[in-house]
Coordinates of C-alpha atoms in Angstrom, one line a residue:
X30 CA 22.7 33.3 36.0
X31 CA 20.4 30.4 36.2
X32 CA 21.8 27.6 38.5
X33 CA 20.9 24.2 37.2
X34 CA 22.3 22.3 40.1
X35 CA 19.9 24.3 42.6
X36 CA 16.9 23.6 40.2
X37 CA 17.8 20.2 39.3
X38 CA 15.6 18.4 42.0
X39 CA 11.8 19.1 42.2
X40 CA 11.6 18.9 46.0
X41 CA 14.0 22.0 46.2
X42 CA 11.9 24.3 44.0
X43 CA 10.8 27.3 46.0
X44 CA 7.3 28.9 46.2
X45 CA 8.6 31.5 43.8
X46 CA 9.6 29.2 41.3
X47 CA 6.4 26.7 41.8
X48 CA 4.3 30.0 40.9
X49 CA 6.5 31.1 38.1
X50 CA 6.0 27.5 36.6
X51 CA 2.4 27.4 37.1
X52 CA 2.0 30.8 35.6
X53 CA 4.1 30.0 32.7
X54 CA 2.7 26.7 32.1
X55 CA -1.1 28.5 31.9
X56 CA 0.3 30.9 29.2
X57 CA 1.9 28.2 27.0
X58 CA -1.3 26.0 27.5
X59 CA -3.7 29.1 26.3
X60 CA -1.0 29.6 23.3
X61 CA -1.3 25.8 22.7
X62 CA -4.9 25.7 22.7
X63 CA -5.4 29.0 20.4
X64 CA -3.1 27.3 17.9
X65 CA -4.7 23.9 17.9
X66 CA -8.3 24.8 18.3
X67 CA -8.4 27.3 15.4
X68 CA -10.5 26.1 12.5
X69 CA -10.6 22.6 14.1
X70 CA -13.8 21.3 12.3
X71 CA -13.3 23.5 9.0
X72 CA -12.2 21.0 6.8
X73 CA -13.9 17.6 6.1
X74 CA -12.2 14.3 7.2
X75 CA -9.7 13.0 4.8
X76 CA -9.0 9.4 4.0
X77 CA -7.0 8.5 6.9
X78 CA -9.1 10.1 9.4
X79 CA -11.9 7.7 8.5
X80 CA -10.2 4.8 10.2
X81 CA -11.1 6.6 13.5
X82 CA -14.7 6.4 12.6
X83 CA -15.6 3.3 10.7
X84 CA -16.5 1.0 13.9
X85 CA -18.2 2.5 16.4
X86 CA -20.4 0.9 19.2
X87 CA -20.1 0.1 22.8
X88 CA -20.3 -3.7 22.8
X89 CA -17.4 -6.5 22.9
X90 CA -18.3 -7.2 19.1
X91 CA -17.4 -3.5 18.2
X92 CA -14.4 -3.7 20.2
X93 CA -13.4 -7.3 18.8
X94 CA -14.1 -5.9 15.2
X95 CA -11.9 -2.7 15.8
X96 CA -8.9 -5.0 16.9
X97 CA -9.4 -7.5 14.0
X98 CA -9.7 -4.5 11.7
X99 CA -6.6 -2.9 13.1
X100 CA -4.6 -5.8 12.7
X101 CA -5.6 -6.0 9.3
X102 CA -6.5 -2.9 7.7
X103 CA -4.4 -0.1 9.0
X104 CA -0.8 -0.2 10.1
X105 CA -1.1 1.1 13.4
X106 CA -2.0 -0.7 16.8
X107 CA -5.6 -0.7 18.0
X108 CA -5.4 1.8 21.2
X109 CA -6.0 5.0 19.7
X110 CA -8.8 3.6 17.7
X111 CA -10.5 2.1 21.1
X112 CA -10.2 5.7 22.7
X113 CA -11.5 7.2 19.3
X114 CA -14.5 4.8 19.9
X115 CA -15.2 6.1 23.4
X116 CA -14.9 9.8 22.7
X117 CA -17.4 9.5 19.6
X118 CA -19.9 7.7 21.8
X119 CA -19.7 10.8 24.2
X120 CA -19.4 13.8 21.7
X121 CA -20.7 12.5 18.2
X122 CA -19.3 12.3 14.9
X123 CA -18.6 15.9 14.0
X124 CA -15.5 17.0 12.7
X125 CA -14.6 19.4 15.4
X126 CA -16.2 16.9 18.0
X127 CA -13.8 14.1 16.9
X128 CA -10.7 15.9 16.5
X129 CA -11.0 17.7 19.9
X130 CA -9.8 14.5 21.3
X131 CA -6.2 14.8 19.5
X132 CA -6.4 18.6 20.3
X133 CA -7.0 17.9 24.0
X134 CA -4.1 15.3 24.2
X135 CA -2.1 17.8 22.5
X136 CA -2.4 20.1 25.4
X137 CA -2.0 17.3 27.8
X138 CA 1.4 16.9 25.8
X139 CA 2.6 20.4 26.4
X140 CA 1.6 20.1 30.0
X141 CA 3.5 16.9 30.8
X142 CA 6.2 18.2 28.7
X143 CA 6.8 21.0 31.3
X144 CA 6.8 18.7 34.2
X145 CA 9.5 16.5 32.3
X146 CA 11.9 19.4 31.8
X147 CA 11.3 20.3 35.3
X148 CA 12.2 17.0 36.3
X149 CA 15.2 17.1 34.3
X150 CA 16.6 20.3 34.5
X151 CA 14.5 22.6 36.5
X152 CA 11.5 25.1 36.2
X153 CA 13.2 27.2 33.3
X154 CA 14.0 23.9 31.3
X155 CA 10.3 22.8 31.7
X156 CA 8.8 26.3 30.4
X157 CA 11.6 26.4 27.7
X158 CA 10.8 22.6 26.8
X159 CA 7.0 23.3 26.8
X160 CA 7.3 26.5 24.8
X161 CA 9.1 24.6 21.9
X162 CA 6.6 21.8 22.0
X163 CA 3.5 24.6 22.1
X164 CA 4.8 26.0 18.9
X165 CA 6.1 23.0 17.0
X166 CA 4.5 23.2 13.4
X167 CA 4.2 19.1 13.0
X168 CA 2.7 18.6 16.8
X169 CA 0.1 21.4 16.0
X170 CA -0.7 19.9 12.7
X171 CA -1.3 16.4 14.1
X172 CA -3.1 17.7 17.0
X173 CA -5.8 18.8 14.6
X174 CA -6.0 15.2 13.2
X175 CA -8.0 12.0 14.1
X176 CA -5.0 9.8 14.2
X177 CA -2.9 8.2 16.8
X178 CA 0.1 10.8 16.6
X179 CA -1.4 12.9 19.4
X180 CA -1.8 10.1 21.6
X181 CA 1.8 9.0 20.7
X182 CA 3.4 11.9 21.7
X183 CA 1.3 12.0 25.1
X184 CA 2.3 8.6 26.0
X185 CA 5.9 9.0 24.9
X186 CA 6.3 12.1 27.2
X187 CA 4.3 10.5 30.1
X188 CA 6.8 7.3 29.7
X189 CA 9.7 9.3 29.9
X190 CA 8.6 11.4 33.0
X191 CA 7.8 8.3 34.8
X192 CA 10.8 6.6 33.9
X193 CA 12.8 9.3 35.6
X194 CA 10.6 9.2 38.7
X195 CA 11.2 5.6 38.6
X196 CA 14.9 6.1 38.8
X197 CA 14.8 9.1 41.4
X198 CA 12.2 8.1 43.7
X199 CA 11.4 4.8 45.9
X200 CA 7.9 4.3 44.7
X201 CA 6.5 0.8 43.3
X202 CA 3.5 3.2 42.0
X203 CA 5.8 5.0 39.7
X204 CA 7.0 2.0 38.1
X205 CA 3.7 0.5 37.8
X206 CA 2.3 3.2 36.3
X207 CA 5.5 3.5 34.0
X208 CA 5.0 -0.1 32.9
X209 CA 1.4 0.6 32.2
X210 CA 1.8 3.8 30.1
X211 CA 4.7 2.2 28.4
X212 CA 2.5 -0.7 27.3
X213 CA -0.2 1.5 26.1
X214 CA 2.4 3.4 24.0
X215 CA 3.4 0.5 22.1
X216 CA -0.1 -0.3 21.4
X217 CA -0.5 3.0 20.0
X218 CA 2.3 3.3 17.4
X219 CA 5.0 1.3 16.7
X220 CA 7.6 4.2 16.9
X221 CA 6.9 4.0 20.7
X222 CA 9.3 1.1 20.6
X223 CA 12.2 3.2 19.1
X224 CA 11.5 6.2 21.4
X225 CA 11.6 3.9 24.6
X226 CA 14.6 1.6 23.5
X227 CA 16.9 4.1 25.4
X228 CA 14.9 3.6 28.5
X229 CA 16.1 -0.1 28.8
X230 CA 19.7 0.6 27.7
X231 CA 20.2 3.3 30.3
X232 CA 18.8 0.9 33.2
X233 CA 21.3 -1.8 31.8
X234 CA 23.9 0.7 31.7
X235 CA 23.3 2.1 35.3
X236 CA 23.0 -1.7 36.5
X237 CA 26.3 -2.3 35.0
X238 CA 28.3 1.0 35.8
X239 CA 26.1 3.3 37.8
X240 CA 26.7 4.8 41.0
X241 CA 25.4 2.6 44.2
X242 CA 22.2 4.7 44.2
X243 CA 21.4 4.4 40.4
X244 CA 22.1 0.6 40.5
X245 CA 19.5 0.6 43.4
X246 CA 16.8 2.3 41.3
X247 CA 18.1 0.4 38.0
X248 CA 16.9 -2.9 39.1
X249 CA 13.0 -2.5 39.4
X250 CA 12.7 -0.1 36.7
X251 CA 14.6 -2.2 34.2
X252 CA 11.7 -5.0 35.4
X253 CA 8.9 -2.5 34.8
X254 CA 10.4 -1.7 31.3
X255 CA 10.7 -5.5 30.6
X256 CA 7.0 -6.3 31.8
X257 CA 5.8 -3.3 29.5
X258 CA 8.0 -4.6 26.4
X259 CA 6.5 -8.4 27.2
X260 CA 2.7 -7.1 26.4
X261 CA 3.9 -6.5 23.0
X262 CA 4.2 -10.3 22.5
X263 CA 0.4 -10.6 22.1
X264 CA 0.5 -8.3 19.1
X265 CA 3.7 -10.0 17.3
X266 CA 1.3 -12.2 15.2
X267 CA -0.8 -9.3 13.9
X268 CA 2.4 -7.3 13.2
X269 CA 3.8 -10.2 11.2
X270 CA 0.6 -10.2 9.2
X271 CA 0.8 -6.7 8.3
X272 CA 4.6 -6.6 7.3
X273 CA 4.2 -9.8 5.4
X274 CA 2.0 -8.2 3.0
X275 CA -0.9 -10.5 3.3
X276 CA -3.3 -7.9 4.2
X277 CA -3.8 -6.7 0.6
X278 CA -4.6 -3.2 2.2
X279 CA -1.7 -1.6 3.8
X280 CA 2.1 -2.2 4.1
X281 CA 4.6 0.0 5.8
X282 CA 6.4 2.4 3.3
X283 CA 8.4 5.2 2.9
X284 CA 6.6 8.1 1.5
X285 CA 8.2 8.5 -1.9
X286 CA 9.1 12.3 -2.6
X287 CA 11.2 11.5 -5.7
X288 CA 14.4 12.0 -3.9
X289 CA 17.4 10.0 -2.5
X290 CA 17.0 8.4 1.1
X291 CA 19.4 10.7 2.3
X292 CA 17.7 13.9 1.1
X293 CA 14.0 12.2 2.0
X294 CA 15.4 11.8 5.5
X295 CA 16.8 15.3 5.8
X296 CA 13.5 16.5 4.6
X297 CA 11.4 14.8 7.2
X298 CA 13.9 15.9 9.9
X299 CA 13.4 19.5 8.9
X300 CA 9.7 19.5 9.0
X301 CA 10.1 17.5 12.5
X302 CA 12.0 20.3 13.9
X303 CA 9.9 23.0 12.2
X304 CA 13.1 24.5 10.3
X305 CA 11.0 25.8 7.5
X306 CA 12.4 26.6 3.8
X307 CA 14.6 29.3 2.5
X308 CA 15.5 32.1 3.6
X309 CA 15.0 31.1 7.1
X310 CA 15.9 27.7 7.0
X311 CA 19.8 28.1 7.0
X312 CA 19.6 30.5 10.4
X313 CA 16.9 27.8 12.0
X314 CA 19.5 24.9 11.3
X315 CA 22.2 27.0 13.0
X316 CA 20.0 28.0 15.8
X317 CA 18.9 24.3 16.2
X318 CA 22.5 22.9 16.5
X319 CA 23.7 25.9 18.6
X320 CA 20.9 25.3 21.4
X321 CA 21.8 21.2 20.8
X322 CA 25.4 21.9 21.3
X323 CA 24.7 23.9 24.5
X324 CA 22.5 21.4 26.0
X325 CA 25.0 18.5 25.5
X326 CA 27.5 20.5 27.6
X327 CA 25.0 20.0 30.5
X328 CA 26.7 17.7 33.0
X329 CA 24.5 17.8 35.8
X330 CA 23.2 14.6 37.4
X331 CA 19.8 13.6 37.5
X332 CA 18.0 12.9 40.8
X333 CA 18.9 9.3 41.9
X334 CA 16.9 7.0 44.4
X335 CA 17.5 7.2 48.1
X336 CA 19.2 4.7 50.4
X337 CA 17.1 1.6 51.4
X338 CA 14.4 1.8 48.3
X339 CA 15.8 -1.4 46.7
X340 CA 13.6 -3.7 48.3
X341 CA 10.6 -1.4 47.8
X342 CA 10.7 -1.6 43.9
X343 CA 10.4 -5.3 43.4
X344 CA 7.3 -7.1 43.4
X345 CA 6.9 -10.1 46.0
X346 CA 7.4 -13.5 44.5
X347 CA 3.5 -14.6 44.9
X348 CA 2.5 -11.5 42.5
X349 CA 4.6 -13.2 39.8
X350 CA 3.4 -16.9 40.5
X351 CA 0.0 -15.5 40.2
X352 CA 0.6 -13.4 37.0
X353 CA 2.3 -16.8 35.5
X354 CA -0.9 -19.1 36.6
X355 CA -3.5 -16.5 34.9
X356 CA -1.4 -16.9 31.7
X357 CA -1.7 -20.7 32.0
X358 CA -5.4 -20.5 32.6
X359 CA -5.8 -17.9 29.8
X360 CA -3.7 -20.3 27.2
X361 CA -6.3 -23.2 28.2
X362 CA -9.5 -21.1 27.7
X363 CA -8.8 -18.2 25.0
X364 CA -8.3 -20.2 22.0
X365 CA -11.9 -22.0 23.0
X366 CA -13.7 -19.3 23.6
X367 CA -12.7 -16.3 21.5
X368 CA -13.7 -18.0 18.1
X369 CA -17.1 -19.1 19.4
X370 CA -18.2 -15.8 21.6
X371 CA -16.4 -13.1 19.4
X372 CA -16.3 -13.9 15.8
X373 CA -19.7 -14.2 14.9
X374 CA -20.4 -10.8 16.3
X375 CA -17.1 -9.1 14.8
X376 CA -17.9 -10.6 11.7
X377 CA -21.2 -9.1 11.7
X378 CA -20.0 -5.7 12.3
X379 CA -17.1 -5.6 9.7
X380 CA -20.0 -7.0 7.4
X381 CA -22.0 -4.1 8.0
X382 CA -19.2 -1.8 7.4
X383 CA -19.0 -2.8 3.6
X384 CA -16.1 -5.2 4.3
X385 CA -16.4 -8.2 1.9
X386 CA -15.9 -11.8 3.0
X387 CA -12.7 -12.3 1.0
X388 CA -11.3 -9.2 3.6
X389 CA -13.1 -10.1 6.7
X390 CA -11.8 -13.6 7.3
X391 CA -8.1 -12.6 7.0
X392 CA -8.8 -9.8 9.7
X393 CA -10.6 -12.3 12.3
X394 CA -7.5 -14.7 11.3
X395 CA -5.4 -11.7 12.6
X396 CA -7.7 -11.1 15.8
X397 CA -7.4 -14.7 16.5
X398 CA -3.6 -14.8 16.4
X399 CA -3.8 -11.6 18.9
X400 CA -6.2 -13.0 21.3
X401 CA -4.3 -16.6 21.7
X402 CA -0.8 -14.8 21.9
X403 CA -2.1 -13.0 25.1
X404 CA -1.3 -15.8 27.3
X405 CA 1.9 -16.0 26.2
X406 CA 2.7 -12.2 27.0
X407 CA 1.0 -12.9 30.5
X408 CA 2.9 -15.9 31.2
X409 CA 6.2 -14.0 30.2
X410 CA 5.5 -11.0 32.6
X411 CA 4.9 -13.6 35.4
X412 CA 8.1 -15.5 34.8
X413 CA 10.1 -12.1 34.8
X414 CA 8.6 -11.2 38.3
X415 CA 9.5 -14.4 39.7
X416 CA 13.0 -14.9 38.4
X417 CA 13.8 -11.0 38.6
X418 CA 15.2 -10.8 42.0
X419 CA 17.6 -13.9 41.4
X420 CA 18.5 -12.5 37.9
X421 CA 19.2 -9.0 38.8
X422 CA 21.2 -9.9 41.8
X423 CA 23.7 -11.8 39.6
X424 CA 27.6 -10.6 40.2
X425 CA 28.2 -7.9 37.7
X426 CA 31.4 -7.2 36.1
X427 CA 33.4 -4.9 38.7
X428 CA 33.7 -1.2 37.5
X429 CA 36.2 0.9 39.1
X430 CA 34.3 4.2 38.2
X431 CA 30.7 4.5 39.1
X432 CA 29.1 6.8 37.0
X433 CA 25.6 8.6 37.6
X434 CA 22.9 9.6 35.0
X435 CA 23.5 13.0 33.9
X436 CA 21.4 15.4 31.9
X437 CA 23.9 15.2 29.2
X438 CA 23.7 11.1 28.8
X439 CA 20.0 11.2 29.3
X440 CA 19.4 13.5 26.0
X441 CA 22.0 11.6 23.9
X442 CA 20.1 8.4 25.0
X443 CA 16.5 9.8 24.4
X444 CA 17.0 11.9 21.0
X445 CA 20.4 10.7 19.1
X446 CA 20.0 7.0 19.7
X447 CA 16.3 6.2 18.4
X448 CA 16.9 9.0 15.6
X449 CA 20.1 7.2 14.6
X450 CA 18.5 3.7 14.7
X451 CA 15.5 4.7 12.6
X452 CA 17.7 6.3 10.1
X453 CA 20.3 3.8 9.7
X454 CA 17.4 1.4 9.2
X455 CA 15.5 3.4 6.7
X456 CA 18.9 4.4 4.6
X457 CA 19.4 0.7 4.6
X458 CA 16.2 0.0 2.8
X459 CA 13.6 -0.9 5.8
X460 CA 10.4 1.0 5.2
X461 CA 10.2 2.9 8.4
X462 CA 10.3 6.7 7.8
X463 CA 7.4 8.9 7.9
X464 CA 7.4 12.5 8.7
X465 CA 4.3 12.1 11.4
X466 CA 6.2 9.2 12.9
X467 CA 9.0 11.3 14.2
X468 CA 6.7 12.8 16.4
X469 CA 7.6 10.0 18.7
X470 CA 11.1 12.0 18.9
X471 CA 9.6 15.3 19.2
X472 CA 9.5 15.2 23.2
X473 CA 13.5 14.6 23.3
X474 CA 13.9 17.3 21.1
X475 CA 11.8 19.9 22.6
X476 CA 13.7 18.9 26.1
X477 CA 17.0 19.2 24.4
X478 CA 16.1 22.6 22.9
X479 CA 14.7 23.4 26.5
X480 CA 18.2 22.6 28.2
X481 CA 20.0 24.2 25.6
X482 CA 18.2 27.6 25.8
X483 CA 18.5 27.7 29.8
X484 CA 22.1 26.9 29.6
X485 CA 22.9 29.4 26.9
X486 CA 21.0 32.1 28.9
X487 CA 23.2 31.3 31.8
X488 CA 26.4 32.4 30.3
X489 CA 27.2 36.1 30.2
X490 CA 26.5 37.0 26.6
X491 CA 24.3 34.0 26.0
X492 CA 21.0 36.1 26.8
X493 CA 22.0 38.2 23.7
X494 CA 22.5 35.3 21.4
X495 CA 19.0 33.4 22.7
X496 CA 16.7 36.0 21.3
X497 CA 18.0 35.8 17.6
X498 CA 18.0 32.0 18.0
X499 CA 14.5 31.9 19.0
X500 CA 13.3 34.5 16.5
X501 CA 14.8 32.2 13.9
X502 CA 12.7 29.2 15.4
X503 CA 9.6 31.2 15.3
X504 CA 9.9 32.7 11.7
X505 CA 10.7 29.1 10.4
X506 CA 7.5 28.0 12.1
X507 CA 5.6 30.8 10.9
X508 CA 6.2 29.1 7.3
X509 CA 3.9 26.1 8.0
X510 CA 0.3 26.3 7.5
X511 CA -0.2 24.9 11.0
X512 CA 0.9 28.2 12.2
X513 CA 0.4 30.8 9.3
X514 CA -3.4 29.5 8.9
X515 CA -4.2 31.4 12.2
X516 CA -3.4 34.5 10.4
X517 CA -4.9 33.7 6.9
X518 CA -1.6 33.1 5.2
X519 CA -1.0 29.9 3.4
X520 CA 1.9 27.9 4.3
X521 CA 3.9 25.0 3.9
X522 CA 1.1 21.9 4.2
X523 CA 1.5 19.5 7.0
X524 CA -1.0 16.7 8.2
X525 CA -4.2 15.8 6.6
X526 CA -4.8 16.7 2.8
X527 CA -8.7 16.6 2.2
X528 CA -11.2 17.6 -0.7
X529 CA -14.3 20.1 0.0
X530 CA -16.7 17.1 0.6
X531 CA -19.1 19.2 2.8
X532 CA -18.9 21.9 0.1
X533 CA -19.6 19.3 -2.7
X534 CA -22.6 18.1 -0.7
X535 CA -24.3 21.4 -0.4
X536 CA -23.9 22.2 -4.1
X537 CA -25.3 18.8 -4.8
X538 CA -28.2 19.6 -2.9
X539 CA -28.9 23.0 -4.4
X540 CA -28.3 21.9 -8.0
X541 CA -31.0 18.8 -7.3
X542 CA -30.6 16.2 -10.0
X543 CA -33.5 14.1 -10.1
X544 CA -31.9 11.3 -8.0
X545 CA -29.3 10.6 -10.6
X546 CA -26.7 8.0 -9.0
X547 CA -23.1 9.6 -8.3
X548 CA -20.0 7.6 -9.5
X549 CA -16.5 8.1 -8.3
X550 CA -13.2 6.6 -9.0
X551 CA -12.6 3.7 -6.1
X552 CA -9.2 5.1 -4.5
X553 CA -8.1 6.3 -1.0
X554 CA -8.8 9.9 -2.2
X555 CA -12.4 9.2 -2.7
X556 CA -13.1 7.2 0.7
X557 CA -14.7 10.2 2.5
X558 CA -17.5 9.5 -0.2
X559 CA -18.7 6.7 1.9
X560 CA -19.4 9.2 4.9
X561 CA -20.5 12.4 3.1
X562 CA -22.6 11.1 0.3
X563 CA -24.3 8.4 2.6
X564 CA -28.0 7.9 1.8
X565 CA -27.4 8.9 -2.0
X566 CA -27.2 6.3 -4.9
X567 CA -23.4 6.0 -5.4
X568 CA -20.9 3.8 -7.1
X569 CA -17.3 3.7 -6.6
X570 CA -15.4 2.0 -9.7
X571 CA -11.9 1.3 -10.5
X572 CA -9.9 3.6 -13.2
X573 CA -10.0 0.3 -15.3
X574 CA -13.8 -0.1 -15.1
X575 CA -16.1 -0.4 -18.1
X576 CA -19.4 0.9 -19.0
X577 CA -20.9 -2.3 -18.2
X578 CA -23.3 -2.3 -15.1
X579 CA -23.6 1.4 -15.1
X580 CA -27.0 3.2 -15.6
X581 CA -28.0 5.1 -18.7
X582 CA -27.5 8.4 -16.9
X583 CA -25.4 9.4 -14.0
X584 CA -23.3 12.1 -12.6
X585 CA -19.6 11.4 -12.6
X586 CA -17.7 12.9 -9.6
X587 CA -13.9 13.8 -11.1
X588 CA -11.3 14.6 -8.8
X589 CA -9.2 17.1 -11.0
X590 CA -5.6 16.3 -11.1
X591 CA -5.8 12.6 -9.9
X592 CA -4.4 10.1 -12.3
X593 CA -6.8 7.4 -11.4
X594 CA -9.8 9.7 -11.8
X595 CA -8.4 11.2 -15.1
X596 CA -8.0 7.7 -16.4
X597 CA -11.5 6.8 -15.3
X598 CA -12.8 10.0 -17.2
X599 CA -11.3 9.0 -20.3
X600 CA -12.8 5.3 -20.4
X601 CA -16.2 6.6 -19.4
X602 CA -16.2 9.3 -22.3
X603 CA -15.7 6.4 -24.7
X604 CA -19.4 5.1 -23.9
X605 CA -20.9 8.3 -22.5
X606 CA -21.4 11.8 -23.5
X607 CA -20.1 13.9 -20.6
X608 CA -21.0 17.4 -20.2
X609 CA -19.4 19.3 -17.4
X610 CA -22.0 20.8 -15.0
X611 CA -20.5 22.6 -12.2
X612 CA -17.3 22.4 -10.0
X613 CA -16.6 22.8 -6.5
X614 CA -12.9 22.9 -5.5
X615 CA -11.2 20.0 -6.9
X616 CA -14.6 18.4 -7.7
X617 CA -15.8 18.6 -11.3
X618 CA -19.4 17.3 -11.7
X619 CA -20.0 15.8 -15.1
X620 CA -23.7 14.6 -16.5
X621 CA -23.4 11.5 -18.1
X622 CA -25.6 10.1 -21.2
X623 CA -25.0 6.8 -22.7
X624 CA -24.0 7.3 -26.4
X625 CA -26.3 5.7 -28.8
X626 CA -25.0 2.8 -30.7
X627 CA -25.2 3.3 -34.5

């Protein structure tokens, strides 16, 4: 029988248990690497991955253009794109090279998940939680895509781990690291705000009704959380610009599957948990709820800060005064310096990337809103540091029973609370739900399943029930392309959906064509053409376009099955004779000759 109380405190881990943990994590990392590195560079970039590639460089003008583009053109904060900029500068723009960054972050996530589980429940919980994350199809799929989602998971797990360390250890370094990681997370993806919401509520609850040691640790931890959230003040103008619909390019939306919001939410949750489809869906659902039920039976208390640690966690007042003064100085200088020093260079970069003037100025406007809001964020952080000792020492309502933070309470806060908030807001009509966004809650789910599996194994008959439960998860996960593709079997698609652009380029080279220009429909599906057909004469026109301005002869690259391309094909056939040449996957190449006017 596994004793959670014996393994709950990492300081009590024996040499044998430490060896078991290291060996188990090594095996899980090898498994995770095999699943995430398989065929990493086989597919071409899809339209969404191009956001990580469009602006590259190593100077302030490229960085300024990237931040402005992110505030305007893509509905995500900019930290992940800055990381891709640095990565591509080192390793190049090849598909495998670029995607190796999210694959590496995926492996880091597995390792951090192991440490998070060990912190919350011991060695076996750490190994079980890391195993559930390692084989989760959604996490595998988005660890192979050049998008913010792998970084989102990594930073969320790191924030959870540092939050627990802040509550359990008397170290100001833990709280500073926690604040920095949490701030980086919310500048990576908006869903991190939901994933970290329980941290603030847990700290408040411990300050209100926790045991004395928990209340002692909650004061500086809540300050670190508040400072991290205050950094987001700087991005609020950009967020408002995005959600107000002024961008003309992107807006947050629910993925329309033609279903009711409730069925749509259920479909997303099913894929997020890797439950697959019939006939394995029902057994996997039963296994999921069974493990979660056992997880929420765990009443072990989490480690609390030792006595005498209260004063070590709060920064000196002079630090707060210095940060507040820095905010005031920035408020005086940034609005004058940024437009003069940054905007001309950023405008040049954006124009070089093909953005029109009508699109560039709104991007720079959003960038200006971000930069002038930075002093407000810095000032609020300084003010919090100044007043926190007084604010947190106010007399709280006396509570007769002082409650410690338990594993059950932690799981309820990290998993049920944010998922419930997002589902309620989405079902109420706010456009917040997409399956890849739910990766922010994947660490909490893996932790809960790890706790449930270990607790189930600790009862006399539980080990016999655990094996079929794990088998249900394995069979469900094998139905997804992210896992089944390793065995060369088609499965449920997750992640990027791209075309055979590199095969098309090779066939065009083989076929020749006397330098005829290429014409494509102008929509997101054809965006990779700007990368893969670079250097070739090419035009992208709207599906409602006319024959005006088109050459006498050209090649039309038709995307079979896409309505906008089908419409354009019909429009072109009125003025041109179209002769099908060759086909590559979803692309059909037509030789177009202008019809003679009678």
